[in-house]
Amino acid sequence: MPMYQNGEVDPAVKALEARQDEIMRKLYELKAAVEGLAKTVTTPDADLDLTVSSSLSSESFSSATFKGTTDLDALLGKDHGALRDIVINANPAQRPLTLLVLHSLLCQRYQVLSTVHIHSSIASVPPQLLSCLGPHHVNSFARHLFQLGFTLIWKDVPKLEMRFSIKNMCPIKGEANVARFLFKLLAPYPSDPALATLLDSWVDTAFFQLAEGSAKERAAVLRALNSALGHNPWLAGPEFSLADIACYCCLLQSGSASSAPANVQRWLKSCENLGHFGPAKLLL
């Protein structure tokens, strides 16, 4: 069969090419489905019952937010062709605001395939929880286009936990610990041990005293925040860090932001001006 007729591509050839493209699209969809099922083997608690949304962000990452570079191969292991997928089980009654902020920042640095699922242990969730990682993306079947997978499963679990798609990694439990893991994909921890300890101390304070503490504990944290922010613009050194993300989100979640003292109010405004906290505010 000649490919050209009167200088134009034969319609039959065009139809054959279109059919081939459709077959390839279906093969990628099948591959994505198989890889999704594989997660229930490599990450047993990540059983997927309902896929809700997936998204891709290709925005360039702002170098003004974090300094330093990260190497996905060094942190997550060598990519051997399968998408490196972070799988998080979270209870909708305990919404992980910090993880949504970190997910948004990851999407600005990497090509991220983001997916939300509902586990059978949860009857239903509010609409904003279904779309918390962004809208459905038309190329979600083409997993080879992405550098990182981010799968959030709303599930009846006592404590948030993260599993990764490599067999030699144990689960990470607790929002604070998962936040530390995700932050290291964005920027290295401070090389100064004192600064790294200060950062970790504020993260623990945010989750264990602001988010889960008594009114007396929250009042003490607000005083400590106000004192620290009287000397520095950010909580752990001269740069915005995980300490600021954790404390900001836990302040919002605890309802303490409106009663915060002057230095904390200025810091809250500085955080908001960065534009990173929209995803967290949507879930309040």
Short mmCIF file of C-alpha atoms in Angstrom, two decimals:
data_model
loop_
_atom_site.label_atom_id
_atom_site.label_comp_id
_atom_site.label_asym_id
_atom_site.label_seq_id
_atom_site.Cartn_x
_atom_site.Cartn_y
_atom_site.Cartn_z
CA MET A 1 0.00 0.00 0.00
CA PRO A 2 1.54 3.36 -0.98
CA MET A 3 1.95 5.78 1.93
CA TYR A 4 1.26 8.84 -0.18
CA GLN A 5 -1.49 9.65 -2.65
CA ASN A 6 -1.15 12.83 -4.68
CA GLY A 7 1.52 14.07 -2.28
CA GLU A 8 -0.58 13.50 0.86
CA VAL A 9 -0.47 10.75 3.47
CA ASP A 10 -2.86 7.93 2.64
CA PRO A 11 -5.97 8.07 4.91
CA ALA A 12 -5.53 4.38 5.65
CA VAL A 13 -2.02 5.07 6.99
CA LYS A 14 -3.38 7.90 9.14
CA ALA A 15 -6.02 5.57 10.55
CA LEU A 16 -3.36 2.93 11.28
CA GLU A 17 -1.18 5.48 13.11
CA ALA A 18 -4.17 6.69 15.16
CA ARG A 19 -4.99 3.11 16.09
CA GLN A 20 -1.38 2.50 17.14
CA ASP A 21 -1.43 5.63 19.34
CA GLU A 22 -4.64 4.42 21.00
CA ILE A 23 -3.13 0.98 21.65
CA MET A 24 -0.05 2.59 23.24
CA ARG A 25 -2.26 4.78 25.42
CA LYS A 26 -4.19 1.73 26.66
CA LEU A 27 -0.94 -0.13 27.32
CA TYR A 28 0.30 2.74 29.52
CA GLU A 29 -3.03 2.73 31.36
CA LEU A 30 -2.69 -1.00 31.93
CA LYS A 31 0.88 -0.55 33.15
CA ALA A 32 -0.26 2.14 35.60
CA ALA A 33 -3.00 -0.16 36.91
CA VAL A 34 -0.54 -3.03 37.39
CA GLU A 35 1.91 -0.77 39.23
CA GLY A 36 -0.96 0.40 41.44
CA LEU A 37 -1.82 -3.20 42.32
CA ALA A 38 1.86 -3.88 43.00
CA LYS A 39 1.75 -1.29 45.77
CA THR A 40 -0.53 -3.59 47.74
CA VAL A 41 2.30 -6.14 47.66
CA THR A 42 5.32 -3.93 48.34
CA THR A 43 3.38 -1.68 50.73
CA PRO A 44 0.75 -3.96 52.32
CA ASP A 45 -1.20 -1.22 54.10
CA ALA A 46 -1.60 0.82 50.92
CA ASP A 47 -4.55 -1.14 49.57
CA LEU A 48 -6.30 1.04 47.04
CA ASP A 49 -10.06 0.98 46.71
CA LEU A 50 -11.00 4.16 44.91
CA THR A 51 -8.77 6.37 42.79
CA VAL A 52 -9.94 9.94 43.01
CA SER A 53 -7.45 12.28 41.38
CA SER A 54 -3.97 12.62 40.03
CA SER A 55 -2.02 15.67 39.04
CA LEU A 56 1.21 16.97 37.57
CA SER A 57 2.92 20.25 38.22
CA SER A 58 5.72 21.42 35.99
CA GLU A 59 6.25 24.83 37.53
CA SER A 60 9.85 25.82 38.10
CA PHE A 61 10.95 25.75 41.72
CA SER A 62 11.72 29.11 43.29
CA SER A 63 15.36 29.16 44.34
CA ALA A 64 14.50 31.82 46.91
CA THR A 65 12.55 29.34 49.04
CA PHE A 66 15.24 26.78 49.85
CA LYS A 67 18.94 26.72 49.14
CA GLY A 68 20.99 23.64 48.35
CA THR A 69 20.35 20.72 46.05
CA THR A 70 19.02 17.23 46.59
CA ASP A 71 19.71 13.97 44.75
CA LEU A 72 16.69 11.68 44.45
CA ASP A 73 18.91 8.67 43.70
CA ALA A 74 20.92 9.25 46.87
CA LEU A 75 17.84 9.72 49.04
CA LEU A 76 15.41 7.20 47.55
CA GLY A 77 17.63 4.67 45.79
CA LYS A 78 18.44 4.25 42.11
CA ASP A 79 15.56 4.57 39.68
CA HIS A 80 15.40 1.29 37.74
CA GLY A 81 12.49 2.27 35.53
CA ALA A 82 9.64 2.00 38.06
CA LEU A 83 8.14 5.18 39.44
CA ARG A 84 9.39 5.94 42.96
CA ASP A 85 6.13 6.25 44.83
CA ILE A 86 5.62 7.76 48.28
CA VAL A 87 2.48 6.19 49.80
CA ILE A 88 0.87 7.88 52.81
CA ASN A 89 -2.01 6.52 54.90
CA ALA A 90 -3.80 9.35 56.73
CA ASN A 91 -6.94 9.57 58.82
CA PRO A 92 -9.36 12.26 57.55
CA ALA A 93 -10.09 13.16 61.18
CA GLN A 94 -6.42 14.19 61.56
CA ARG A 95 -5.70 16.19 58.42
CA PRO A 96 -1.96 16.39 57.62
CA LEU A 97 -1.64 20.07 56.73
CA THR A 98 2.17 20.08 56.71
CA LEU A 99 2.28 17.24 54.18
CA LEU A 100 0.02 19.14 51.78
CA VAL A 101 2.35 22.16 51.95
CA LEU A 102 5.39 19.94 51.36
CA HIS A 103 3.61 18.17 48.50
CA SER A 104 2.95 21.54 46.86
CA LEU A 105 6.64 22.43 47.17
CA LEU A 106 7.69 19.04 45.78
CA CYS A 107 5.48 19.65 42.76
CA GLN A 108 7.37 22.87 42.09
CA ARG A 109 10.72 21.08 42.03
CA TYR A 110 9.90 17.68 40.51
CA GLN A 111 7.50 16.14 38.03
CA VAL A 112 5.10 14.56 40.55
CA LEU A 113 2.27 12.13 39.83
CA SER A 114 -0.13 12.82 42.72
CA THR A 115 -3.01 10.49 43.50
CA VAL A 116 -5.73 10.39 46.17
CA HIS A 117 -7.50 7.17 47.19
CA ILE A 118 -10.23 6.26 49.67
CA HIS A 119 -9.80 3.04 51.63
CA SER A 120 -12.80 0.80 52.38
CA SER A 121 -12.41 1.58 56.12
CA ILE A 122 -13.67 5.11 55.36
CA ALA A 123 -17.30 5.52 54.29
CA SER A 124 -16.82 8.94 52.70
CA VAL A 125 -14.75 12.12 52.92
CA PRO A 126 -15.56 15.78 52.22
CA PRO A 127 -14.98 16.93 48.63
CA GLN A 128 -11.95 19.06 49.55
CA LEU A 129 -10.13 15.94 50.75
CA LEU A 130 -10.65 14.29 47.38
CA SER A 131 -9.05 17.17 45.48
CA CYS A 132 -6.42 18.18 48.05
CA LEU A 133 -3.51 17.19 45.76
CA GLY A 134 -4.82 19.02 42.71
CA PRO A 135 -6.94 18.25 39.65
CA HIS A 136 -6.86 15.15 37.47
CA HIS A 137 -4.13 15.25 34.86
CA VAL A 138 -4.67 13.91 31.35
CA ASN A 139 -1.21 12.27 31.23
CA SER A 140 -1.55 10.41 34.54
CA PHE A 141 -1.42 7.08 32.67
CA ALA A 142 2.07 7.89 31.34
CA ARG A 143 3.98 7.18 34.56
CA HIS A 144 7.32 7.31 32.77
CA LEU A 145 6.92 11.11 32.46
CA PHE A 146 7.17 11.58 36.22
CA GLN A 147 10.10 11.66 38.64
CA LEU A 148 8.13 10.96 41.79
CA GLY A 149 4.80 9.49 42.83
CA PHE A 150 2.81 10.90 45.78
CA THR A 151 -0.10 8.69 46.81
CA LEU A 152 -2.38 9.80 49.66
CA ILE A 153 -4.84 7.23 51.02
CA TRP A 154 -7.59 8.34 53.38
CA LYS A 155 -7.82 5.43 55.77
CA ASP A 156 -8.93 4.68 59.34
CA VAL A 157 -5.46 4.55 60.91
CA PRO A 158 -4.52 5.62 64.47
CA LYS A 159 -1.43 7.47 63.29
CA LEU A 160 -0.31 8.74 59.91
CA GLU A 161 2.27 6.53 58.25
CA MET A 162 4.32 6.54 55.08
CA ARG A 163 5.63 3.61 53.08
CA PHE A 164 7.90 3.82 50.09
CA SER A 165 8.03 1.61 47.01
CA ILE A 166 11.27 -0.07 47.95
CA LYS A 167 11.27 -3.30 49.94
CA ASN A 168 14.15 -2.52 52.28
CA MET A 169 12.51 0.54 53.89
CA CYS A 170 10.44 0.25 57.05
CA PRO A 171 7.34 2.45 57.43
CA ILE A 172 7.74 5.94 58.86
CA LYS A 173 5.07 6.78 61.43
CA GLY A 174 3.84 10.15 62.62
CA GLU A 175 3.29 13.36 60.68
CA ALA A 176 6.42 14.98 62.15
CA ASN A 177 8.70 12.17 60.96
CA VAL A 178 7.10 11.97 57.51
CA ALA A 179 7.45 15.75 57.19
CA ARG A 180 11.17 15.45 57.95
CA PHE A 181 11.55 12.80 55.24
CA LEU A 182 9.72 14.90 52.62
CA PHE A 183 11.59 18.07 53.53
CA LYS A 184 14.90 16.34 52.83
CA LEU A 185 13.72 15.87 49.23
CA LEU A 186 13.58 19.66 48.98
CA ALA A 187 16.68 20.78 50.85
CA PRO A 188 19.40 19.24 53.01
CA TYR A 189 19.17 19.56 56.77
CA PRO A 190 21.46 22.26 58.26
CA SER A 191 25.06 21.09 58.46
CA ASP A 192 25.47 22.93 61.76
CA PRO A 193 24.42 20.42 64.48
CA ALA A 194 23.09 23.19 66.73
CA LEU A 195 20.90 24.57 63.93
CA ALA A 196 19.66 21.09 62.97
CA THR A 197 18.77 20.41 66.63
CA LEU A 198 16.92 23.73 66.82
CA LEU A 199 14.93 22.85 63.69
CA ASP A 200 13.99 19.42 65.08
CA SER A 201 13.07 20.94 68.43
CA TRP A 202 10.59 23.35 66.83
CA VAL A 203 9.07 20.56 64.72
CA ASP A 204 8.51 18.43 67.84
CA THR A 205 7.14 21.44 69.72
CA ALA A 206 4.69 22.12 66.89
CA PHE A 207 3.22 18.62 66.79
CA PHE A 208 3.36 17.59 70.44
CA GLN A 209 2.53 20.88 72.16
CA LEU A 210 0.78 23.14 69.67
CA ALA A 211 -1.27 20.46 67.91
CA GLU A 212 -1.81 18.00 70.77
CA GLY A 213 -1.03 19.99 73.94
CA SER A 214 -3.25 21.63 76.52
CA ALA A 215 -4.24 25.31 76.46
CA LYS A 216 -1.48 26.00 78.98
CA GLU A 217 1.12 24.28 76.76
CA ARG A 218 -0.03 26.20 73.67
CA ALA A 219 0.23 29.49 75.57
CA ALA A 220 3.80 28.62 76.59
CA VAL A 221 4.71 27.82 72.98
CA LEU A 222 3.27 31.12 71.77
CA ARG A 223 5.49 32.95 74.28
CA ALA A 224 8.53 30.97 73.13
CA LEU A 225 7.71 31.68 69.47
CA ASN A 226 7.29 35.37 70.19
CA SER A 227 10.67 35.50 71.92
CA ALA A 228 12.50 33.58 69.17
CA LEU A 229 10.95 35.67 66.39
CA GLY A 230 12.00 38.87 68.13
CA HIS A 231 15.60 38.05 67.16
CA ASN A 232 15.26 36.25 63.79
CA PRO A 233 12.82 36.42 60.88
CA TRP A 234 12.51 32.60 60.82
CA LEU A 235 12.53 29.96 63.54
CA ALA A 236 15.63 27.95 62.65
CA GLY A 237 18.20 30.35 61.35
CA PRO A 238 18.13 33.02 58.64
CA GLU A 239 16.14 30.92 56.13
CA PHE A 240 12.57 29.59 55.90
CA SER A 241 12.57 25.92 56.89
CA LEU A 242 10.53 22.92 58.01
CA ALA A 243 10.33 24.50 61.48
CA ASP A 244 8.30 27.38 60.01
CA ILE A 245 6.07 25.06 57.98
CA ALA A 246 5.29 22.83 60.97
CA CYS A 247 4.65 25.65 63.44
CA TYR A 248 2.54 27.63 60.98
CA CYS A 249 0.32 24.64 60.14
CA CYS A 250 -0.07 23.56 63.77
CA LEU A 251 -0.93 27.12 64.82
CA LEU A 252 -3.67 27.21 62.21
CA GLN A 253 -4.93 23.75 63.12
CA SER A 254 -5.04 24.53 66.86
CA GLY A 255 -6.89 27.81 66.32
CA SER A 256 -4.17 29.74 68.16
CA ALA A 257 -3.13 32.04 65.30
CA SER A 258 -5.70 34.75 66.04
CA SER A 259 -4.48 35.16 69.63
CA ALA A 260 -0.76 35.13 68.79
CA PRO A 261 1.45 38.00 70.05
CA ALA A 262 2.96 40.69 67.82
CA ASN A 263 6.17 38.98 66.66
CA VAL A 264 4.26 35.80 65.82
CA GLN A 265 1.65 37.78 63.89
CA ARG A 266 4.41 39.38 61.77
CA TRP A 267 5.95 35.96 61.15
CA LEU A 268 2.56 34.52 60.15
CA LYS A 269 2.21 37.33 57.61
CA SER A 270 5.72 36.63 56.26
CA CYS A 271 4.83 32.94 55.86
CA GLU A 272 1.62 33.79 54.02
CA ASN A 273 3.48 36.13 51.70
CA LEU A 274 5.54 33.17 50.46
CA GLY A 275 2.36 31.69 48.98
CA HIS A 276 3.01 28.08 50.06
CA PHE A 277 0.16 27.55 52.52
CA GLY A 278 -2.90 27.61 50.25
CA PRO A 279 -3.30 23.78 50.22
CA ALA A 280 -3.30 23.69 54.04
CA LYS A 281 -5.88 26.45 54.39
CA LEU A 282 -8.28 24.63 52.06
CA LEU A 283 -8.60 21.77 54.58
CA LEU A 284 -9.33 23.89 57.66
#
